[in-house]
Coordinates of C-alpha atoms and ligand atoms in Angstrom, one line a residue:
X1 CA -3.1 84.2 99.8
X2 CA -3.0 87.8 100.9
X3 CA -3.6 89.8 97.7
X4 CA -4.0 93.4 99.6
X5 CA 0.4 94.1 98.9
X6 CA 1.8 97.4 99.3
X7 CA 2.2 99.3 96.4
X8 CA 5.2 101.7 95.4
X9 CA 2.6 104.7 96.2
X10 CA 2.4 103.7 99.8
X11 CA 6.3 103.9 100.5
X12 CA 8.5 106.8 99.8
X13 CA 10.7 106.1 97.0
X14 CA 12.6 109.8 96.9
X15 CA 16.3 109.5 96.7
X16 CA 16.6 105.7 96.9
X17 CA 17.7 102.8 94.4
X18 CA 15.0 100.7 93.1
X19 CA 15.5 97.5 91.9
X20 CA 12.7 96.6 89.6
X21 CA 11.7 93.5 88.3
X22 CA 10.1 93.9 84.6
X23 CA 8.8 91.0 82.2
X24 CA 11.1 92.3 79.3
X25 CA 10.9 88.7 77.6
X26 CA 9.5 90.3 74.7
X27 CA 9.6 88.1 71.0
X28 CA 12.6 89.0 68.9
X29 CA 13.0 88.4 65.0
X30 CA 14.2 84.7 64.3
X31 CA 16.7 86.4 61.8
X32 CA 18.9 87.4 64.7
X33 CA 19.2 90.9 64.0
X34 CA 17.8 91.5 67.0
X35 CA 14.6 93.5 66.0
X36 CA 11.6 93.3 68.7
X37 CA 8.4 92.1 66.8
X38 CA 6.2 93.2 69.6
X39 CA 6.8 95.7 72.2
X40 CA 3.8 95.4 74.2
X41 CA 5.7 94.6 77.5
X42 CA 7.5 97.2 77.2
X43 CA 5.8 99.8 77.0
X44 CA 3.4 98.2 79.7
X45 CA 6.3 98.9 81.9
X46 CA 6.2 102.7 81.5
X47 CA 4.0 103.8 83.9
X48 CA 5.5 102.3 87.0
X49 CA 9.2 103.0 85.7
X50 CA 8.3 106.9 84.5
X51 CA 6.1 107.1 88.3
X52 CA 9.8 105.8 90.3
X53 CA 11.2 108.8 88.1
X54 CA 9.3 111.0 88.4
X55 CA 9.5 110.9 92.0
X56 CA 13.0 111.1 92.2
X57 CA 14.2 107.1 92.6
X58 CA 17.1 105.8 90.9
X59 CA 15.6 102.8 88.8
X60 CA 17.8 99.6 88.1
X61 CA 15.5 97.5 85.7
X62 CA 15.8 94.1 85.5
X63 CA 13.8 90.9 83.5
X64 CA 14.6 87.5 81.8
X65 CA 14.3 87.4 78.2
X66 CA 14.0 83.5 76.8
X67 CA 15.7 80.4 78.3
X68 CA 19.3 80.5 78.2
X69 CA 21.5 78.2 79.7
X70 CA 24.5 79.4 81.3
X71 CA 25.9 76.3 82.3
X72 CA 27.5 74.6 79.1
X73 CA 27.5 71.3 80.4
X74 CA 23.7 71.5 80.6
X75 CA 23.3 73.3 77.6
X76 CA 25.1 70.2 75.9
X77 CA 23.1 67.8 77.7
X78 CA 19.7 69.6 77.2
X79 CA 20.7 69.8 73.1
X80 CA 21.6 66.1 73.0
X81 CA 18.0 65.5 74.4
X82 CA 16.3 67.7 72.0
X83 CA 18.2 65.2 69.1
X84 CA 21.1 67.7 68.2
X85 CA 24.3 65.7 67.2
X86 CA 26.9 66.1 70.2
X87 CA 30.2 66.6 68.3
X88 CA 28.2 69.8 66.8
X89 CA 28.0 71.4 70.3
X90 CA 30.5 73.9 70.5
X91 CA 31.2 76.5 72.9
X92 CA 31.2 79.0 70.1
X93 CA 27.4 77.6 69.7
X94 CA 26.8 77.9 72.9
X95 CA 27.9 81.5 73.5
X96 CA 26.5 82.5 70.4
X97 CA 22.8 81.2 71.8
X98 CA 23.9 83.3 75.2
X99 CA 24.8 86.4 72.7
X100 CA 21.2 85.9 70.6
X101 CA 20.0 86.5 74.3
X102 CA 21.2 89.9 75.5
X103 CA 19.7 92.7 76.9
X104 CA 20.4 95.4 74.3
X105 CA 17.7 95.6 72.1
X106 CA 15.5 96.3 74.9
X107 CA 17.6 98.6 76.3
X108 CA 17.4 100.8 73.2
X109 CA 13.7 100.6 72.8
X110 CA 13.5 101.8 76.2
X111 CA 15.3 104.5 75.9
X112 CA 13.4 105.4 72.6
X113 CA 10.1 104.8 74.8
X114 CA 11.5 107.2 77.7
X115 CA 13.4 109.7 75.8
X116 CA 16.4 109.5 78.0
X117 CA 19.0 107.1 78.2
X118 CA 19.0 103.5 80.0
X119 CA 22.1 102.7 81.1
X120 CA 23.1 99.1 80.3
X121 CA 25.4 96.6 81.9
X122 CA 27.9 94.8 80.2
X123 CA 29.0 91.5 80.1
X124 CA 26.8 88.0 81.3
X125 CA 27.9 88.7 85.0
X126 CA 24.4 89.8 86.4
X127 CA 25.7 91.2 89.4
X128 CA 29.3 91.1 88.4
X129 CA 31.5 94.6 88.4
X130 CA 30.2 96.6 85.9
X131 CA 26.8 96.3 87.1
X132 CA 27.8 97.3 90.6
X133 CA 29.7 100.6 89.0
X134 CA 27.0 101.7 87.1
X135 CA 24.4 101.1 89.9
X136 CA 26.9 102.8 92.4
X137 CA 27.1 106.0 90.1
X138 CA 23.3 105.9 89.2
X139 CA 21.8 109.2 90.2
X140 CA 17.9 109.9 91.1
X141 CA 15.8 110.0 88.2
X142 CA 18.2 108.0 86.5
X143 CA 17.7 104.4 84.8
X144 CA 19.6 101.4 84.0
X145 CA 19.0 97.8 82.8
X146 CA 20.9 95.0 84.5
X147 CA 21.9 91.8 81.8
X148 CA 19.5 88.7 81.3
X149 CA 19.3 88.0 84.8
X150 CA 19.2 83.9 83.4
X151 CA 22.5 84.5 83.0
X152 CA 23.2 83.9 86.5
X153 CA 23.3 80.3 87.3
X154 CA 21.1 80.8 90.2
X155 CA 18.5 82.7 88.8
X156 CA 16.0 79.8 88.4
X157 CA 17.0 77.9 91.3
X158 CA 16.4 81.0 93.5
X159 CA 19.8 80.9 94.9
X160 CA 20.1 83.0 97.8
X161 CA 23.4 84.2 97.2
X162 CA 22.5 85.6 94.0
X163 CA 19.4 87.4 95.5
X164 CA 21.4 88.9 98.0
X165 CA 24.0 90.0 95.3
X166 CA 21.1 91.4 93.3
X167 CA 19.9 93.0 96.5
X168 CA 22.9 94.8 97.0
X169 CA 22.7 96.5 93.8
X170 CA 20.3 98.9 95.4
X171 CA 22.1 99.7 98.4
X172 CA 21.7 99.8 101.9
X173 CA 18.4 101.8 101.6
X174 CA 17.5 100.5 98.4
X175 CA 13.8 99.1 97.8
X176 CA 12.5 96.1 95.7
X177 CA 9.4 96.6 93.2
X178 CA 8.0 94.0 91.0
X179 CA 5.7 94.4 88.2
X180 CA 6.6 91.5 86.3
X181 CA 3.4 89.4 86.5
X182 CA 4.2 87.3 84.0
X183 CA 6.7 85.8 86.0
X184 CA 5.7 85.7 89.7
X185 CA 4.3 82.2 89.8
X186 CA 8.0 81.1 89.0
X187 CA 9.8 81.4 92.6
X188 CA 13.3 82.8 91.1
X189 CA 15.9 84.9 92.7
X190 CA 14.6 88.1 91.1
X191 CA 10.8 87.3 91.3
X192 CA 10.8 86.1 94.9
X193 CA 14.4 85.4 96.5
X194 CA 15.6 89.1 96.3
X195 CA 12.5 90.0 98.5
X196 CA 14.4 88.3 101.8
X197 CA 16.8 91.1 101.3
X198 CA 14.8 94.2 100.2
X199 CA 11.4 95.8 101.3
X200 CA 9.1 94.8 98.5
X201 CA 6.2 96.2 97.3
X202 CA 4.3 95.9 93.7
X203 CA 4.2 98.2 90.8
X204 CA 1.4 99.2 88.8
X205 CA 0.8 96.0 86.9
X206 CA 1.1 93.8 89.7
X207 CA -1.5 96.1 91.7
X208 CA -4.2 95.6 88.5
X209 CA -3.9 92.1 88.1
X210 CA -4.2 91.9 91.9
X211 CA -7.0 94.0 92.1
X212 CA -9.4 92.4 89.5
X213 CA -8.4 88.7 89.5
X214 CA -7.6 88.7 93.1
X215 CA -10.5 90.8 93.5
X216 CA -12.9 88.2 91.8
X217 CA -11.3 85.7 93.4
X218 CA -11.7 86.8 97.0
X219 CA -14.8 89.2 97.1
X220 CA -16.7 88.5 93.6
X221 CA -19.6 90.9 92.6
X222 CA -22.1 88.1 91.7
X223 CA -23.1 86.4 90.1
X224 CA -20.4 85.6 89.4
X225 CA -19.6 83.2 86.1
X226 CA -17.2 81.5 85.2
X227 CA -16.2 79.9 81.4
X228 CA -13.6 77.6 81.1
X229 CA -12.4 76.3 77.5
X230 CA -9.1 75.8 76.0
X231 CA -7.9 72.3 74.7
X232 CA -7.4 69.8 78.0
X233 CA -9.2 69.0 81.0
X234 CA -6.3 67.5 82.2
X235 CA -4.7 71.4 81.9
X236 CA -8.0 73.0 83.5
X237 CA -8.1 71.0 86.6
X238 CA -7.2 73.5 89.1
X239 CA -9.3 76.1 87.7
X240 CA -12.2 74.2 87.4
X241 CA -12.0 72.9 91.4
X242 CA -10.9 76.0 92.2
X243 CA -13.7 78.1 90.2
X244 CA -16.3 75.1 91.6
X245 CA -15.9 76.8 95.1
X246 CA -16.1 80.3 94.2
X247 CA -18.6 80.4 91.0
X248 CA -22.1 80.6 91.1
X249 CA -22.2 79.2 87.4
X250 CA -19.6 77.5 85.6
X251 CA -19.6 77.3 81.4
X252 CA -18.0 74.3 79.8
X253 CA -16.5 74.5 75.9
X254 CA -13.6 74.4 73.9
X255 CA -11.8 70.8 73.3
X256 CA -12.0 69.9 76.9
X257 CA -16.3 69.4 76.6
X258 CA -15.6 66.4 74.6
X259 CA -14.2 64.5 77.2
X260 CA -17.3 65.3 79.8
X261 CA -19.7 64.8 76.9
X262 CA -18.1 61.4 76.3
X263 CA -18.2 60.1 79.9
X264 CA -21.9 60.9 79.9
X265 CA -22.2 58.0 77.2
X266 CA -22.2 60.5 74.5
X267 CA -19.9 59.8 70.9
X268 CA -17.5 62.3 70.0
X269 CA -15.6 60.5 67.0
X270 CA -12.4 61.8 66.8
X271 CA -12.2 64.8 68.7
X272 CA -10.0 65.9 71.5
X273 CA -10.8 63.2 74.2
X274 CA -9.3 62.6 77.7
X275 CA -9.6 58.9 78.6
X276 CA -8.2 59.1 81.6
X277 CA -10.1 62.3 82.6
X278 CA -13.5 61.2 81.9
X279 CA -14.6 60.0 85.3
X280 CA -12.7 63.2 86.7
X281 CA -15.0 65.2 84.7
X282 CA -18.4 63.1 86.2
X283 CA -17.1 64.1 89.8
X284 CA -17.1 67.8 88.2
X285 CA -20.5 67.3 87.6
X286 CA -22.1 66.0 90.6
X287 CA -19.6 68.4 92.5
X288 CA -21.7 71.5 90.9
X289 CA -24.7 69.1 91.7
X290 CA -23.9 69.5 95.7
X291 CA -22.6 72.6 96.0
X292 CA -25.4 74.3 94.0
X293 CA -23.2 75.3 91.2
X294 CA -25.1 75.9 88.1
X295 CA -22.8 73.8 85.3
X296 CA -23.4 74.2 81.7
X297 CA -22.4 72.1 79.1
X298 CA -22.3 72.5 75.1
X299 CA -25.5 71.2 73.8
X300 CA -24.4 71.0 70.3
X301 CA -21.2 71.5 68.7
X302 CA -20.0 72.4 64.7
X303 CA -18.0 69.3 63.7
X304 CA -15.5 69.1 60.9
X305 CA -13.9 66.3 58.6
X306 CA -10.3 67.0 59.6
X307 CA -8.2 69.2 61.8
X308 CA -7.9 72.3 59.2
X309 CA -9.0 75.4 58.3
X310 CA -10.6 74.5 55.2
X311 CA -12.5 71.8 56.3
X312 CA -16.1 70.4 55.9
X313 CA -18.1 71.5 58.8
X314 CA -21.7 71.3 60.1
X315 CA -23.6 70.8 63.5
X316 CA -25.1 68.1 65.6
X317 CA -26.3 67.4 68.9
X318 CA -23.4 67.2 71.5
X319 CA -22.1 64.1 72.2
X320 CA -23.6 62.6 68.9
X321 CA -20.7 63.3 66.9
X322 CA -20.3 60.4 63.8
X323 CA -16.7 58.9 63.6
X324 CA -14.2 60.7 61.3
X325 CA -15.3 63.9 62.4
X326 CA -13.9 66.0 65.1
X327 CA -15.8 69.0 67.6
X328 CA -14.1 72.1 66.6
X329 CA -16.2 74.9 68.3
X330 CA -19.9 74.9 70.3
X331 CA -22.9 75.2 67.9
X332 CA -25.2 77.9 67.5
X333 CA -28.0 76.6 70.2
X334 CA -24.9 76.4 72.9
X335 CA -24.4 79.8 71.7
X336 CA -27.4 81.3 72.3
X337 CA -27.0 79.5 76.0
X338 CA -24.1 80.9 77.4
X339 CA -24.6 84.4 75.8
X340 CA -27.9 84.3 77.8
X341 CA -25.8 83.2 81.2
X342 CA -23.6 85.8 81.1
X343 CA -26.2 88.7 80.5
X344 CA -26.9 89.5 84.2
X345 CA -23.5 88.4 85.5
X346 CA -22.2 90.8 88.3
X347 CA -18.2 89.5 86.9
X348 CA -17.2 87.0 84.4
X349 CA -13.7 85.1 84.5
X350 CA -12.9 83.7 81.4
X351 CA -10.4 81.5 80.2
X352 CA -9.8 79.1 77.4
X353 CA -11.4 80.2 74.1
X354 CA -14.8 78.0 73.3
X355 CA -13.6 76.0 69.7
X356 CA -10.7 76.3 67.5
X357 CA -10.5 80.1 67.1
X358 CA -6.9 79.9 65.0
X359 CA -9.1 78.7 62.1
X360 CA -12.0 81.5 61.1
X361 CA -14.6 78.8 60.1
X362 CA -14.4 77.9 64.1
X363 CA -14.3 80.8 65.6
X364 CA -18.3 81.8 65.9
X365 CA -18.6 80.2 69.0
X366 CA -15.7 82.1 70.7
X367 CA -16.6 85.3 68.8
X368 CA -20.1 85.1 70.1
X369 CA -19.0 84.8 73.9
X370 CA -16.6 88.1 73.4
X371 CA -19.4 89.7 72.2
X372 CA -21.6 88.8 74.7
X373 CA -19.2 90.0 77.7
X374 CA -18.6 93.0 75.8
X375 CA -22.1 94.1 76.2
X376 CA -22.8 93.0 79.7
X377 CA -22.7 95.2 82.5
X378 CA -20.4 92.9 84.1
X379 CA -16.8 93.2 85.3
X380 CA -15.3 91.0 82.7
X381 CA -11.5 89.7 83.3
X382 CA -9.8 87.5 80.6
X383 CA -7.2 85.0 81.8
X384 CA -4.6 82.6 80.3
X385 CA -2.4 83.3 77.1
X386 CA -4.2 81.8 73.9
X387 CA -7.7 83.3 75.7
X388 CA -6.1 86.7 75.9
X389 CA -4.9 86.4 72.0
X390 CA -8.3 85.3 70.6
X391 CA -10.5 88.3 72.4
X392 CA -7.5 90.5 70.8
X393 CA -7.3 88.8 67.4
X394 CA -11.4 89.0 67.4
X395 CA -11.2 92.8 68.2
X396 CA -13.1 92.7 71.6
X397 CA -10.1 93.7 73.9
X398 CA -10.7 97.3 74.5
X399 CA -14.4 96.2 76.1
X400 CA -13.1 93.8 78.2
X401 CA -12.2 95.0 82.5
X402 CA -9.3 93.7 82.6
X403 CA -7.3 90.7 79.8
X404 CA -4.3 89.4 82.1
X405 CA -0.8 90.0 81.1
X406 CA 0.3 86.6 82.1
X407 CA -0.6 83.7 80.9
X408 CA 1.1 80.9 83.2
X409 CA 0.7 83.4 86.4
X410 CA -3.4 84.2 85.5
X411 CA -3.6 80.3 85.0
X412 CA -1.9 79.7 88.6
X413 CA -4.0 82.7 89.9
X414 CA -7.4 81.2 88.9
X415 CA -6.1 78.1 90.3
X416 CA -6.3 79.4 93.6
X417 CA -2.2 79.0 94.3
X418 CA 0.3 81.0 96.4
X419 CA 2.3 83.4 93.8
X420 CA 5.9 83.3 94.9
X421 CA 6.5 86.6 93.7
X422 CA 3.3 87.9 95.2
X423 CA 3.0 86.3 98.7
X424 CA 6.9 87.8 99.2
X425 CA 5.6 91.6 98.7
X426 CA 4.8 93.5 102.0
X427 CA 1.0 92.9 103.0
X428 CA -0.5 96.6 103.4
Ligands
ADP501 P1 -5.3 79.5 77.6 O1 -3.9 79.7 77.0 O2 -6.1 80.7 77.4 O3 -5.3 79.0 79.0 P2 -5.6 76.9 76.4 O4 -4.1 76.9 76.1 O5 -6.1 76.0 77.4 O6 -6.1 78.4 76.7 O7 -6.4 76.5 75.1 C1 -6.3 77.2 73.9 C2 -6.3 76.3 72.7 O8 -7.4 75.4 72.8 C3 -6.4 77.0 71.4 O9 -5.2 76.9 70.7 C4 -7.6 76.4 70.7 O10 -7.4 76.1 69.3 C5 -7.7 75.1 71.4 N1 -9.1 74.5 71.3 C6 -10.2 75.0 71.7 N2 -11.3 74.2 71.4 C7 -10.7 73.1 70.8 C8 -11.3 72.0 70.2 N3 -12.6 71.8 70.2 N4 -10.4 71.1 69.7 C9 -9.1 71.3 69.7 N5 -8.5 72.4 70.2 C10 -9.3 73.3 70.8
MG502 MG1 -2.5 78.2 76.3

């Protein structure tokens, strides 16, 4: 994939309607009264929205927010599955979990964020009327936020006719920009479909992720290391055969060492194991092996007597873990082996924290590693959702090049695969 995509500073924006796809799917209070908790998205929007403004575009916003189902059959069907008793399933259920859905909130915090008004349009039609008026009437420098676009029943299925409708909102000289990165490995009408109808380039966002994992990826400063954790193997695959052909040395932890540890004849009582993964994970080996890769494994681990916070923990050799107990994080020797890895690194990609960092008394491990990048000299970029959360929750963020705003998309990224809503921007 191509990740050198024009950006909105190499067209002229001046004068015309931009439709811009945002990742506005931000978490609301479960109380419904429709409070964001966090923000974040938000306000990582700004810069490319106040840049279209500032330079005279009219800007008509648009994002997903949550999964709703806009085809009641479906929405019945999908309920019944998830064990909800059908004669409950009203349509006054189903509009209300449409209703819990709606744009306004965000509209409003926009607004407060911009200090002028967003203009929002009414009703579940996407692209129905009022959203054509408003986007008719909308002047330069002026903003407005189109509905959930999951409304529209082809949203997901990147229904053409929807993309074109969406398309049209912007006029005949209007101009597609996506900075929603969050959502460009999912090929929808507004991520990737609009794109056939629209010259597309990428906002701010878009152009950093690009830049740094893209740049890793394609033209690493080396060495250049690679640590992969997180729970599953079986999740990791991709990365790890993708990162195999681009890494000069690849880390191991997290629950997903267990499984390699075990089919090297090792015992790992109960902890997270992957039967069916285990001669997978020997190939991994004995890839590195031929390709030169150096590939590190944990070489002890801090056990515990049961999946909690408060339990009984100490450490033992990896892969000599007794039965009742279960590998929660890598142990202080594995420590002391990675940190020393990454020290002359030209770039580190990390992603999927080293133990069970939720719980404090397993968190060293991952702690340490944070640490450890935060002091090299090395470009460090952070990938994948729960990996991003534990380098915040741990305080090392602000050291860090570059933590990924998506956590699905980084994932996909890493894995070396064609981003829908990347690969349909304009090549530069
Ligand atoms: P990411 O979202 O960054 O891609 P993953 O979803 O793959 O990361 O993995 C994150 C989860 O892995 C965390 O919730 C963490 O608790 C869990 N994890 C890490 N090590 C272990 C372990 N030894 N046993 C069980 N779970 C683990
Ligand atoms: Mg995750």
């Amino acid at each position: 994939m191509n990740y050198n995509k024009k950006t909105v500073r190499d067209v002229d924006v001046k004068g015309r309607k931009v439709l811009l796809r945002c990742d506005f799917n931000v978490p609301m209070a479960k109380d419904g009264s429709g409070v964001i908790t966090d923000d974040k998205r938000i306000r990582a929007a700004l810069p490319t929205i106040q840049y279209l403004l500032d330079q005279g575009a009219a800007v008509i916003a648009c994002s997903h927010m949550g999964k709703p189902e806009p085809d009641f059959e479906k929405w019945v069907k999908k309920q019944t599955e998830k064990g909800k008793d059908p004669a409950s399933l009203t349509r006054e259920k189903w509009e209300k979990s449409l209703e819990a859905l709606r744009m306004e909130p965000v509209a409003k915090r926009l607004s407060e964020l911009l200090g002028r008004e967003v203009i929002l349009a009414g009703g579940t039609d996407v692209v129905g009327p009022d959203a054509q008026a408003k986007a008719a009437a909308l002047q330069p420098g002026g903003i407005m936020l189109l509905q959930n676009t999951r409304y529209a029943k082809g949203e997901t299925k990147n229904d053409p006719e929807l993309a074109k409708a969406m398309a049209a909102l912007a006029g005949p000289d209007g101009l597609y920009v996506s900075d929603a990165f969050g959502a460009v490995h999912r090929a929808h009408a507004s991520t990737a479909g609009v794109a056939a109808f629209l010259p597309a380039v990428s906002g701010f966002l878009i152009q950093k992720e690009l830049d740094f994992i893209g740049g890793a990826l394609a033209n690493p400063k080396r060495p250049l290391v690679a640590i992969l954790g997180g729970s599953k193997v079986s999740s990791k695959i991709g990365v790890i055969n993708n990162l195999l052909e681009i890494a000069d040395t690849i880390i191991i932890g997290g629950g997903m060492a267990y499984t390699f540890a075990s089919a090297q004849g090792g015992s790992v009582g109960d902890s997270l194991l992957e039967e069916d993964w285990k001669s997978y994970s020997l190939e991994m080996v004995q890839k590195a092996r031929d390709k030169g890769v150096r590939l590190l494994l944990p070489v002890d681990t801090v056990i515990a007597d049961k999946f909690a916070p408060d339990a009984d923990s100490k450490v033992v050799p990896n892969g000599q873990i007794p039965d009742g107990w279960q590998g929660l994080d890598i142990g202080p020797e594995t420590v002391k082996l990675y940190c020393d890895a990454v020290k002359d690194a030209g770039t580190v990609i990390w992603n999927g924290p080293m133990g069970v960092f939720e719980f404090e008394k397993f968190a060293a491990g991952t702690k340490a590693v944070a640490e450890a990048l935060s002091k090299t000299e090395a470009i460090t970029i952070i990938g994948g959702g729960d990996s991003a959360a534990a380098v915040q929750q741990l305080g090392y963020a602000g050291q860090m090049t570059h933590i990924s705003t998506g956590g699905g998309a980084s994932l996909e990224f890493m894995e070396g695969k064609e981003l829908p809503g990347v690969a349909c921007l304009l090549d530069k």
